Amino acid sequence: QQEPQRGGTLRIAQGSLRTADPHRHTGDSPVQQVYAEALTSISHDGSVKPMLAERVEVSPDGLAYTFHLRRGVRFHNGREMTSADVVANVERVRDRVQGGWLTTAMRGLRAVEAPDPHTVRFVLAEPFAPFTNLLSELWILAPETEGWATTINRPIGTGPFRFAEYRPNIRFVGEANRDYWQAGLPRLDAVEFDIRQVADRSLALRAGDIHVARIPDDAVETVRRDPNLRVTFYGDTEWCAVSFNNRSPRGPFADLRVRRAIAHAFDKEAFMQTVGNYVVGNQMAAPGSYHWDEAMERADPYRQPDLARTRALLAEAGVVPARTPLRIVSWQNDYSLFTAQTMRGLGFNVEHIALDDIGMQTRLTRYDWDLTPVCSGPRADIYLRFVRLMSEGPRPQMWGGIQDARLDQLISQAVTTVDDAARRRRYLEAWQHVMDSHQVLVLGHRRSPIGVRAEVRDFQPGFTVSPHRVDGGVAYTWLAR
Amino acid sequence: MAGALSATPADRARGLGGWLAAWLGGWGQLGLAITVLAVAVALLGPALSPFDPLAPSGRRLQPPTAEHWLGLDALGRDVLSRLITGTQISIAVGIAATLLAFALGAGIGLLACAIGGPVAGLFLGAMDLLRTLPSILLALVLVAAIGTGTGPVTFALGLAFAPVFARVARAGYLREMGAGYVTAARGLGASRVRLVLVHAAPNLVGPLLTQAAIILPRVITKEAVLSFFGVGAAPEAPTWGRLIAEGTRFVERAPHLVLAPVLALAVVTLGLSLLGDATRRRLDPNRVAG
Amino acid sequence: MSRAGRIGGVALRQVLLLLGITVAVFVLLRVVPGDAVDVMASEGDITVAQEDLLRRMLGLDIGWPGQLLAWGSDALMGDLGTSLRYGQPVSDMVWAALPVTLGLAAAGLAIGLALGVALALLAMLRPGLAALVDALNVWSIVMPTFCVGLAGILVFSVWLGWLPSLGHGLVPAAIIGLDIGGQIAKPLMEDLRETAEARFVTALRSRGVRRGALVWRHLLPNSLTAVLPLAGLIVAGLVGGTLTMEVLFGLPGLGALLLDAILGRDYPVVQAAILVLSAAVIAANLATEAMQRALDPRVR
Amino acid sequence: MSGLLVRDLRVTLPGPVEAVRGLSLAVPPGSVVGLVGASGCGKSVSLLAIARLLPKRRGLVVSGEVLLDGRDLLALDEVAMRGVRGRRIGVVFQDPAAALDPLMTIGAQLDEALAANGAAPAGIAGRAQALLEEVGLQDTPRLRAAWPHELSGGQQQRVVIALALAGDPSLLLADEPTTALDPTVQAQVLRLLRDLVARRGMGLLLVSHDLPLVAGQASEVLVMHRGTVVDAGPPRAVLGTPRHPVSRAMVEAAQLARAPAPRAAPARLRVQALRIAYRRGTHVVNAVQGVEFEIAAGEALGLVGESGSGKSSIARAVAGLVAPLSGSIDLDGARPGDPRAWARRCQLVAQDPLGALNPRHTARRALEEPFRIHRLPDAEARIAAVLAEVGLDAALLGRYPTQLSGGQRQRLCIARALLLDPAVLVCDEPVTALDAALRRQVLELLAALCAQRGLALLMISHDFAAVRAICPRVVVLDAGVVIESGPAEEVMRAPRHARTAALVAALPPPLAALGNRRCTTHPSA
Ligand SMILES: Nc1ncnc2c1ncn2[C@@H]1O[C@H](COP(=O)(O)OP(=O)(O)OP(=O)(O)O)[C@@H](O)[C@H]1O
Ligand SMILES: Nc1ncnc2c1ncn2[C@@H]1O[C@H](COP(=O)(O)OP(=O)(O)OP(=O)(O)O)[C@@H](O)[C@H]1O
Ligand SMILES: [Mg+2]
Ligand SMILES: [Mg+2]
């Protein structure tokens, strides 16, 4: 074990930065975490840890959250952070900045108050389990930042790196904050995020132009073979599934027997192989994670493909595949091809419509299709996965536009449950309901690979794409020379 | 005065094949042979492929073996079968797009020239517009709107190349309209449309065909570019362009994926170019005039 | 007066063309399904209700004629608007990207012209080299630039380590140059060969004019006028080539900007980028025509 | 031996075409040797072979000896040849328009030619000026800045001669150096060449169809036939009293008949106050200004004038191909408004018959064209009748234009024009490009058509002899204005206008005069 060395600039190509204003983004700006910090932070294993707060107390009814702020945290302009600053940020997110993605989390917020300079109290209307988790993305900026009332262009945060240079779609440079509240950090002089749109990052990584990069799955093998490189993964997984059209199912595809038949036809192993870096599974939660259930996994009737069952079920439902049109709407990728090929193998009269990202999502809203294969990225909290299956959830079309009052109820119950174990049970119950009604068929989970050069030390990717957290990330990283 | 065509009766005596052979010359014959072979493969396509071009038939990225002559791709599909099947689609898309470009650029172009006035102005404006809009943009927009597939790709490529034909047609039109025999026909009382259709157009066939022979392989490659940007033909259609675009992802680990379609395209391009050169040499009115 | 009138006419035509392009792109983009809010929503977790709110805020809730009117009146005042996704002034983004693309295109064009002309001349003087011209021609047809670009990164950056893989224009310009050179060399060579047998060349030889002068002062200018009509194709190739190279080599040019904006349905950016790109293409076309006129007194 | 000596020159062109088969000739310094012969007999190829300018192609075989001052040119390499060309041998090419680089000003081309032949840079401008004046070009500063396409055919031809003389060659090979020139300029150029021959002792090999011209210039005439010289000697012997059948046929063909005296008849075509202008960029060229003439049925009217005087413009206007600025064209009360109707009344036979025929259409197709356009019946029968009239064999109908001789093509064009049964036929330079035999054939045909069909013929030419052969009346044009008109014989004999007088005076004497007069120099204006 080497002693950490100081200095140097880390060049990293991971994550994006859509706007300099941390409150304004809609959910895809992880780079900002290096200059803006929140009360909490998500650890590599997905657990919530206090960051700008020292500790948090939750009332037994799950309605009041009391944060005790860390002392001696200074903004980049040198001023010490107080609870008033936190309140100002919450109010900005709740009242001023419309459309930012945290507005959802703020919905159930009844009051926020600062009883003393180092305490902040949130009062909720009803229990909301992911609250501390979501606060990890409520970034605290100095309210004196220019553009506070409108749009911020040079944010003043508390992070290990100051906001130095930002060119949209090109790069972001953060310079070390020598007054950072975690003594001895950051170790680097600067981080330079390469946020260009580039086809394949692994080449730049191999050429030594970049230290850390999100790489395509195809490149994992080559990168592994290079002695100067290693491959690591985000803590959380993407879940891959095939959704049926649940809003207005067509033809025989409303029939449970037909859905079961199709589920039996999928070779999960082969499907996930075309995705890469996978584990097969049947749940939204990744195998081994807290919300995952082993018994449920073992009971999966679709673990192995069973074409005989498929045929029998189809025959039982009176479906003659050759005379049944089946429309697949998808992105353009290998697992979509696999899906279409599987359905063709059953003899269905397959029409496969492959579109670009937004084209596909828009097309799905027409609900004139039968099947769509999708993968969905890491989420800081399990609720953020479940919410998408709810009637009022975001992007409902990806999951076939489920409108299931029972499911809504199950999920709502889970998210308002204060006790961890009870909540876990309720989530599992909700998931069992999804599986029973064959709305969505999970095939497995994949992890996104990140290539890291050997001279980069103490770099561990986050649970999600965030590059900085209280117990790891770029603040800890150093370059060996 | 012993013009090139005076030799034809003797050649005709040797039958159509012999005549064509003599007409084309050595390189032209090679070009014709390659073209005919490509067309034959395209027509027989599915019958020739040893494996299902869409279904996996072995280990992913497997290099060439005795069973799979060109190896397997990233989904374990037989590359040779995909190449053969792709020949059909690629050549069909290539021909269709070239025809569309031809019809739009040359056909409508000549007609617009013949009618003249604001119609010609409108047409030229439309061609300028197409010339200025990057074809990739058009393809991106089309694909986002109606999805990938041979239809949108053909349409986008046809539109993209139409101005090339329009230019050749217009330059030829202007040249032909100044020719003595067009003036002579005018003196005989021929209408403008007749001048264009009977006198100018046939003389433009040569240059336009040459252009088409140049454009056709370019259309096929362009489809590769579109595929690379995710707006090529349907993902199920193993067009050469898609094969190249897909193969490029594995250029290091499995170079055979990209080499196979590129070489196939190169051979066909060469064939078309040889055929085009030979044909143009023969159709060039200046050369006929000795 | 009449000359000024003609120039005025040409200018008016180009302005109308730009106008046409703007409207065409506008309508095309609005016809395409999905808007910037869909993109944002797909990247994050905002609800359907929030989407509607965002649409209202960004002015996407009115129909496209209204949007066109709003955009047009702003554009007339010199305000190209704000990026829907980045919140930055569009003009800043476009101005920052323009030099990158222009530089790359200019370098590619220069290399291509030099290569094409040099090869064509050599092949005219040494018929044995015609095979080289043919090979380059086939290369430019069958090798898509993205494929060559990727191989270029592999060879020069990853294997040899001579050049950084991203952000430099050397290899991209060379690749574009190779592409353009291949397109020019063959027709130029053929025309040079034809011109070499023209009567006036025989006449020049009959006067004892030296070969160097013959080639540079007579053959080349005459053949260039024959190749100039290819310029349209070459310019189109340049646009496509720079786009591909920018994406592959991480060059922050107009092409990369445009592609990102299209995929992100960032309408103001797409519009401005297309406008600038079109203006550049129109300028290139005008320049070609001017060059033709300068070279060939007969078409003046 | 000094001068040019060619022995047994044989040239086989790729094809293979045996273009030259054993040509032998000598051009001693200070002499003019005329080379005559039917079109296609190998004159131009011989000249190119001597200067080693034939395009190098597979299949080209040149053998024999070409000795220039004792050195065999065929044995020299390209570099050595470059030293010979320009300084020792100058070449004037047949088609002057094609012999100039279209993208370079006249001045630049002259300067280059002078520099290539070792002129000192300081003296170039002066030399160029002098050369242009020597070949009779005026307004030289403007001319130096002009581009080839801006010059008239006559000017181009003179520039080409100036270029050939730039290197002070000791031998000049001149291929039809004066065909495009009107008589005045032709005489001037010939005088210049003779001066050079006399002053510098330059040898001149003069190729031409124009037998009177050759007779007037050459000290020796060679008659070429199918690639070899079949007759040679002083002009008086070879052309004055020809004995060889080839020479005799040629000389006979050069003798043209005289048109009958004009008769009084009512006018059919009436042209009044005709004005034609072209817009060239910003300025306007007034090509024709207030021209008037009339032609009666069965009458042939000759329209003569210097190059660029507006003859072709009038022809195009009469044929309805360009709209005049003002004035009227009236044919039995009809006017050229509707092109279809006018085409049936008035037909034009253009200057260049090869160009006027679509290279992709056979002779038959060309003749069917009028029937298709006007949807006329009985194509077969009418075509057969017209073919007989113009004296074309129906066996030629399957041929393409390039497979026909110049005379055949010209007659094909006339036949096509006649199929519409027009009242007026306009012929623009119908014989200038033809050799003596073809020229005579075509002229006889035109005369016969006037007589038999009652056609009103407007014949345009700067070949006075040809005009006089069939036109009872002529109109003389100068700078777009009619300067004289009247019976052809009268105008020729006693021109009233000074420019007409100059034109007539510049004509070479007819061959018939050879026996009576010694004619080394030409009577000058
Ligand atoms: N490049 C060529 N290739 C093949 N045949 C040729 C070529 N040039 C000339 N010929 C043929 O060679 C023969 C001699 O041609 P040449 O040009 O010398 O005739 P000419 O005597 O100059 O005729 P004219 O008086 O019409 O100029 C002709 O039969 C002609 O068709
Ligand atoms: N299309 C045109 N555009 C501009 N000027 C023209 C055009 N055609 C002819 N001219 C000019 O009009 C004048 C008369 O030309 P025209 O062709 O009638 O002369 P011509 O008497 O037939 O001469 P030639 O004997 O050389 O054929 C010339 O000055 C010529 O340059
Ligand atoms: Mg000749
Ligand atoms: Mg004329």
Tab-separated table of C-alpha atoms and ligand atoms in Angstrom, chain D residues 306-313 315-316 351 428-429 460 462, ligand 4:
chain	number	residue	atom	x	y	z
D	306	GLU	CA	-16.223	40.201	-93.995
D	307	SER	CA	-16.130	37.888	-91.063
D	308	GLY	CA	-18.289	39.229	-88.261
D	309	SER	CA	-20.286	41.507	-90.520
D	310	GLY	CA	-23.572	39.913	-89.411
D	311	LYS	CA	-24.260	37.349	-92.123
D	312	SER	CA	-25.066	34.420	-89.865
D	313	SER	CA	-27.165	36.649	-87.656
D	315	ALA	CA	-29.591	33.851	-91.529
D	316	ARG	CA	-30.761	32.944	-88.038
D	351	GLN	CA	-22.757	26.431	-91.473
D	428	ASP	CA	-24.933	29.582	-94.272
D	429	GLU	CA	-21.460	29.030	-95.707
D	460	ILE	CA	-24.199	33.260	-97.307
D	462	HIS	CA	-17.254	34.837	-98.023
E	4	MG	MG	-21.151	33.107	-89.842
